[in-house]
Tab-separated table of C-alpha atoms in Angstrom:
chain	number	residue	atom	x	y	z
A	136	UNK	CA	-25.471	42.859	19.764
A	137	UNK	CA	-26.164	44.600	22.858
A	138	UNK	CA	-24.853	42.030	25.353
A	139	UNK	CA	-22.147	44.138	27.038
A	140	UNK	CA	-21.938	45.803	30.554
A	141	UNK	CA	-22.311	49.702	28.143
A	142	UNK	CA	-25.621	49.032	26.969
A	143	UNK	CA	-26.878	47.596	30.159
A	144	UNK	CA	-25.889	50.517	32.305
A	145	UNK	CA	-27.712	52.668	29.670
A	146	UNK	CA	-30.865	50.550	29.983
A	147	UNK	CA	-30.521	50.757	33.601
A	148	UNK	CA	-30.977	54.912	33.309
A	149	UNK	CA	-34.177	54.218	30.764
A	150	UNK	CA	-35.852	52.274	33.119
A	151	UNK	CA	-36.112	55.293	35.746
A	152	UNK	CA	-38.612	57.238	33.125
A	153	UNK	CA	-42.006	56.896	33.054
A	154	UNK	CA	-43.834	55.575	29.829
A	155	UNK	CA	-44.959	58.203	28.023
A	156	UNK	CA	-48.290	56.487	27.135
A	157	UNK	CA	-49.982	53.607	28.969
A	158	UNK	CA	-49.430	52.414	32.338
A	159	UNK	CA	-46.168	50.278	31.694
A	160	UNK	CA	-42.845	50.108	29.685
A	161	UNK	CA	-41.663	46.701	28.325
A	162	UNK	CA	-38.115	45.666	27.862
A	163	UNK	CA	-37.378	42.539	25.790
A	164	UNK	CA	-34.217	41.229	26.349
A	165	UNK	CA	-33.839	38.201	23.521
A	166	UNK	CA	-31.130	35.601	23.848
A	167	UNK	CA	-30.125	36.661	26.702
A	168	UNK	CA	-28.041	33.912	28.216
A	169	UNK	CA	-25.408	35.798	25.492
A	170	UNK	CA	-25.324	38.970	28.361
A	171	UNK	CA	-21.869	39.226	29.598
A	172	UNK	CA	-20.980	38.051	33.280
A	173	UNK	CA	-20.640	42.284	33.839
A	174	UNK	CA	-23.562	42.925	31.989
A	175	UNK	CA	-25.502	40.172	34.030
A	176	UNK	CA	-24.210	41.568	37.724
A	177	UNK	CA	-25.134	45.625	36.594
A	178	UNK	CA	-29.025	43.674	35.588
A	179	UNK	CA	-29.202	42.206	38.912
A	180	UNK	CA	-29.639	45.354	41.231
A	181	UNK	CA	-32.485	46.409	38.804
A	182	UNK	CA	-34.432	43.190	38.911
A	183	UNK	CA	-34.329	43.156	42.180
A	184	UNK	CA	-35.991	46.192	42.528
A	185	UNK	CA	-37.627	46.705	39.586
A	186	UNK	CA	-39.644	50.302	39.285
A	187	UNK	CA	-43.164	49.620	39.353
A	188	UNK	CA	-44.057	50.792	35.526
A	189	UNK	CA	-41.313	48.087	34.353
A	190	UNK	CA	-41.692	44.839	33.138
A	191	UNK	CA	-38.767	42.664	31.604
A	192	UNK	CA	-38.930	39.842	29.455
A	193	UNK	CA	-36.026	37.728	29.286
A	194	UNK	CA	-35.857	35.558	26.532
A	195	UNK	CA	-33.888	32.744	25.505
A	196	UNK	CA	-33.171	29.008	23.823
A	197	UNK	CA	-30.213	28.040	26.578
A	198	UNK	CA	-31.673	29.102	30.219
A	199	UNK	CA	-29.373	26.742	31.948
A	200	UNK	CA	-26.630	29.284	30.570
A	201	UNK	CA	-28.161	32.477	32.915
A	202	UNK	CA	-27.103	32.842	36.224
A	203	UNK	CA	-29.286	30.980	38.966
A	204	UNK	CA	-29.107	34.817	40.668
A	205	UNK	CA	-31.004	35.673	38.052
A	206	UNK	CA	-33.321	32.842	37.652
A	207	UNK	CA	-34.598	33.279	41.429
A	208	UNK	CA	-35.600	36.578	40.552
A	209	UNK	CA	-37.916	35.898	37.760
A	210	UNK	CA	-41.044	33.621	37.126
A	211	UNK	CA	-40.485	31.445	34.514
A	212	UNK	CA	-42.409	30.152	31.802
A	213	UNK	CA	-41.438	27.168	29.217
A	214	UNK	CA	-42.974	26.898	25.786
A	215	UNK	CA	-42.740	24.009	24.020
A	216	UNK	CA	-42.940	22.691	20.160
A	217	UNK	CA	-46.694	22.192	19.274
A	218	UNK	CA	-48.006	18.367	19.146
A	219	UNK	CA	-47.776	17.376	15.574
A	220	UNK	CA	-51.761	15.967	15.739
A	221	UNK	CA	-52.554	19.589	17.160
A	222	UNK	CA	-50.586	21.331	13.992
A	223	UNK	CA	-51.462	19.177	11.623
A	224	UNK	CA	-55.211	20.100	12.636
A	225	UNK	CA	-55.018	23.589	12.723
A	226	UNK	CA	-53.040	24.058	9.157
A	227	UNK	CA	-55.894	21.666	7.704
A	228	UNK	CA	-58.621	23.927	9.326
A	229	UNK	CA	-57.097	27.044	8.089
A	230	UNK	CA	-56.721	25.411	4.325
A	231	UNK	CA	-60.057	24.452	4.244
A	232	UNK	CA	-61.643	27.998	5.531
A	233	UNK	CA	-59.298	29.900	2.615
A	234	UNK	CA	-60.739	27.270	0.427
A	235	UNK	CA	-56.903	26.308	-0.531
A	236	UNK	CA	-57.276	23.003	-2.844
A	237	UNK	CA	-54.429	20.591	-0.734
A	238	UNK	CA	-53.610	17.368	-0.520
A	239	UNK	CA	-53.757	15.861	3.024
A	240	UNK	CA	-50.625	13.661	2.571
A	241	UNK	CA	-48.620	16.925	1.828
A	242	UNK	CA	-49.543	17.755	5.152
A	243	UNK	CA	-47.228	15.987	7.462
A	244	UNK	CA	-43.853	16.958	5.340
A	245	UNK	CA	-44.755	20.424	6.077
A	246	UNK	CA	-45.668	19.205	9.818
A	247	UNK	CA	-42.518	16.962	10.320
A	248	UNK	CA	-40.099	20.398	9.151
A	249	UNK	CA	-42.428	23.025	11.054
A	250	UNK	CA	-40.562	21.218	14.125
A	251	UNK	CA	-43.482	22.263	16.259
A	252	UNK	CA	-43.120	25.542	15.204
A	253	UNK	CA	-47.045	26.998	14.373
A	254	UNK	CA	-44.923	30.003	12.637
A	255	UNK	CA	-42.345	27.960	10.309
A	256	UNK	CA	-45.613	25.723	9.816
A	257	UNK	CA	-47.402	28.676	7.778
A	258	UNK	CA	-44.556	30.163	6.242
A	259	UNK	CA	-43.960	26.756	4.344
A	260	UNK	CA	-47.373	26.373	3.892
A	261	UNK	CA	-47.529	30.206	1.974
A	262	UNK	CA	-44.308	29.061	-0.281
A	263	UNK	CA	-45.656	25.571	-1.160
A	264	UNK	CA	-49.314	27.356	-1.873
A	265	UNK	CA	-47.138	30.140	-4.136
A	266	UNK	CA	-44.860	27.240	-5.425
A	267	UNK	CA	-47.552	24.925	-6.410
A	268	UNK	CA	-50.103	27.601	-8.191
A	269	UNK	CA	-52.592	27.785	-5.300
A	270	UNK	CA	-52.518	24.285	-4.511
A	271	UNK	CA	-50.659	22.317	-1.701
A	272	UNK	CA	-49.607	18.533	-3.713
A	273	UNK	CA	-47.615	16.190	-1.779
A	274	UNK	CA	-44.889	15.975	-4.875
A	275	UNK	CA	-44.486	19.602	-4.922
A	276	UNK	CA	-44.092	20.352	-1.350
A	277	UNK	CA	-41.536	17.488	-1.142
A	278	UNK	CA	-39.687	19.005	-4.028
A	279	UNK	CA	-39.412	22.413	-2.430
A	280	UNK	CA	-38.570	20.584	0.892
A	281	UNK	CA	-35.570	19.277	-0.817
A	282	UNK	CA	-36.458	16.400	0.549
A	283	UNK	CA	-37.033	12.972	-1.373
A	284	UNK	CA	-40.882	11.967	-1.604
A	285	UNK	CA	-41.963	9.444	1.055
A	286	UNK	CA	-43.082	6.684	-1.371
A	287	UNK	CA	-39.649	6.503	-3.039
A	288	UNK	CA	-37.759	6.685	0.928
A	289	UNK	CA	-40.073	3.461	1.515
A	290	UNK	CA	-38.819	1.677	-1.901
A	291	UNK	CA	-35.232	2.266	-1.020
A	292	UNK	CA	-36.329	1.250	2.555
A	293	UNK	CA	-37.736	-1.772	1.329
A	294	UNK	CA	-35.494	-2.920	-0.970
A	295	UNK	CA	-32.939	-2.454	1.814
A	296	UNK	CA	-34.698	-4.663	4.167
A	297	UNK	CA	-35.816	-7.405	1.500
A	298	UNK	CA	-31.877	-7.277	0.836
A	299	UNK	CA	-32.538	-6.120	-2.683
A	300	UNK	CA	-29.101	-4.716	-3.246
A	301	UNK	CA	-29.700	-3.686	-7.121
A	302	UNK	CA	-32.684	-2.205	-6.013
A	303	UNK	CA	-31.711	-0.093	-3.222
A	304	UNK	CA	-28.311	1.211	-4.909
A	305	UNK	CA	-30.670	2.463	-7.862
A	306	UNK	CA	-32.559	4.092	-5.596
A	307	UNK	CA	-29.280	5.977	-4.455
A	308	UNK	CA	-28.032	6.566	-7.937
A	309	UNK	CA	-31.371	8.312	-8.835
A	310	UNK	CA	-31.150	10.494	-5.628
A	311	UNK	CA	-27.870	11.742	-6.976
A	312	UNK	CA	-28.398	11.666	-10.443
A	313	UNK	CA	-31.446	14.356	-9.474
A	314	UNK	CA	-28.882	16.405	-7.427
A	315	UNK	CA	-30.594	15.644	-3.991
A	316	UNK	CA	-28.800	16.112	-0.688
A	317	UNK	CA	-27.795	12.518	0.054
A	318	UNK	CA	-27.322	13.570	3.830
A	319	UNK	CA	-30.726	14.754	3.742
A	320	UNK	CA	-31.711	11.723	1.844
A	321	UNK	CA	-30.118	9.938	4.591
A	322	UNK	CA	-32.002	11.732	7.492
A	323	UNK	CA	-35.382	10.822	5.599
A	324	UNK	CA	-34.596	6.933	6.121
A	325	UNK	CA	-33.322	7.597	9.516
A	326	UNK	CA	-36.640	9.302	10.544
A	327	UNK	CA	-38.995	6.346	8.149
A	328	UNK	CA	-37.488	3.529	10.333
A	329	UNK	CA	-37.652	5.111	13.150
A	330	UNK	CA	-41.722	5.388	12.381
A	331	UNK	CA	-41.574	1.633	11.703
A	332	UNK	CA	-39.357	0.645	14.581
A	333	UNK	CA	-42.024	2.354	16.754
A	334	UNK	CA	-45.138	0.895	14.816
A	335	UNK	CA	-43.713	-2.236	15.099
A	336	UNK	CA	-42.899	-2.332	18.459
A	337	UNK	CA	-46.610	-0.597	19.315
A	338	UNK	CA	-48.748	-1.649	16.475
A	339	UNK	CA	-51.811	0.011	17.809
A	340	UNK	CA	-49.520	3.672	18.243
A	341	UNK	CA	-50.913	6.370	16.435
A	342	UNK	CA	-48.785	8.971	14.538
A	343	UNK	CA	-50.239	12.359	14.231
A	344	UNK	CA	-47.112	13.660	11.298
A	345	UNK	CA	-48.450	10.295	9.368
A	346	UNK	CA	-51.792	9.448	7.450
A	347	UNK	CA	-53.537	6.836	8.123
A	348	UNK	CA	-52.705	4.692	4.425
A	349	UNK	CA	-48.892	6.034	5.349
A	350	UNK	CA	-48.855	4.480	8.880
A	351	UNK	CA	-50.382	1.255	7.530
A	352	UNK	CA	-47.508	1.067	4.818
A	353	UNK	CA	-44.688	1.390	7.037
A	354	UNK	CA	-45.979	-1.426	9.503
A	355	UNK	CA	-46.566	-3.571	6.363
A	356	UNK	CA	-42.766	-2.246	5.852
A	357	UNK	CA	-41.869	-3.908	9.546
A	358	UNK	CA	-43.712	-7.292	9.501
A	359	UNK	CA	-40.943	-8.368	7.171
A	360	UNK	CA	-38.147	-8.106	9.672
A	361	UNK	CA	-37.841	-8.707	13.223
A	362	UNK	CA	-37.189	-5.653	15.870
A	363	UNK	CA	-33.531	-6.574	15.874
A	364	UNK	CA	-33.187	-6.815	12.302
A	365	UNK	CA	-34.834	-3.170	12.190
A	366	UNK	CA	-33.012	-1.499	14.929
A	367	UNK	CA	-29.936	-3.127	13.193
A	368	UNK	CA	-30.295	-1.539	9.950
A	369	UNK	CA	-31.699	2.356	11.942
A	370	UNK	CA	-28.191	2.010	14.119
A	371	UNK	CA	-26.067	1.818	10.922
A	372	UNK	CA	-27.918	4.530	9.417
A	373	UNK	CA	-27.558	6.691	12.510
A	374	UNK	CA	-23.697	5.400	12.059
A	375	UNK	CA	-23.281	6.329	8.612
A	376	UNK	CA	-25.065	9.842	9.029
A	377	UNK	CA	-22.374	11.007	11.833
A	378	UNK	CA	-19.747	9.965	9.565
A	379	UNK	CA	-21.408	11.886	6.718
């Protein structure tokens, strides 16, 4: 809310004071590619020539949207989503020192909608604990994903490529009949044949968001088509989600 040239001008007087405790004051400046072109300009003089008890931290999702006068001023420092093998590890190890009871094959849903996000990871893991009485289950945790359970995506996936028509539109029916998202029940196939597209193009490839009896299912899944056949059917679903 404070993106305008007002509130940087004011900031601008702050930053002349000395902290009243410690040696430095910090200024946090989130999202700011949303500063104004004004706002940006009146910023510029002061990063420049910064007093030395400052420090700014710009923050933001879109940095190709700041000004490169800006950017030359300041170091700059990417973070990026954590590796789903390194997540998955870390929310086991934390389970197993709180002596949670869990399932390990609940562990990559919560992995795969963390989104690399350590955070979001152990918020989802503190509702599913809540949610499922203490203990993380695979069926619970895909119920309060909203998303369908992995072992019924594969049966619809299966039926789909064994050209099981009966098998796969009951699959559908029982999605909706349950009152799940269909979109999202979409996006869950999309991201399963993606897995087997890749596991069947690199059989030996290891998938950190999948266990090891899950990985071995979905290449069993593959070896019934060819690559074509299963980049076919992932390009229609890709299709049909846009048009969703």
């Amino acid at each position: 809310s404070n993106r305008g040239i007002e509130e940087i001008r004011t900031l601008r007087e702050n930053v002349k004071y000395m902290p009243a405790r410690g040696r430095y004051k910090v200024y946090i400046i989130d999202e700011v590619h949303q500063l104004t072109e004004a706002a940006f300009n009146a910023l510029l003089k002061t990063l420049e020539e910064p007093p030395p008890h400052i420090v700014f931290v710009l923050a933001t999702t879109a940095p190709r949207d700041i000004p490169a006068t800006v950017l030359s001023r300041v170091q700059r420092f990417d973070f990026r989503p954590i590796a789903p093998d390194a997540l998955a590890r870390s929310l086991q190890q934390i389970l197993t020192e709180e002596k949670v009871p869990f399932d390990p094959a609940a562990l990559p849903a919560v992995v795969r909608a963390a989104e690399g996000s350590r955070r979001d990871a152990l918020a989802l893991l503190d509702t599913e604990i809540a949610y499922g009485n203490g203990r993380l289950d695979a069926e619970g945790t895909a119920t309060l994903l909203g998303s369908t359970a992995l072992a019924e995506v594969r049966a619809f996936a299966a039926a789909l490529l064994g050209h099981d028509s009966g098998a796969a539109l009951e699959a559908i029916d029982r999605a909706a009949r349950e009152g799940e998202d269909l979109q999202a029940f979409t996006r869950d196939v999309i991201e399963l044949l993606r897995r087997a597209l890749v596991l069947k193009a690199a059989p030996t490839a290891k998938l950190a968001d999948l266990t090891h009896t899950e990985a071995n299912e979905l290449r069993a899944l593959g070896e019934r088509v060819s690559l074509d056949e299963l980049l076919y059917v992932l390009r229609a679903f890709l299709e049909m989600d846009a048009l969703m």
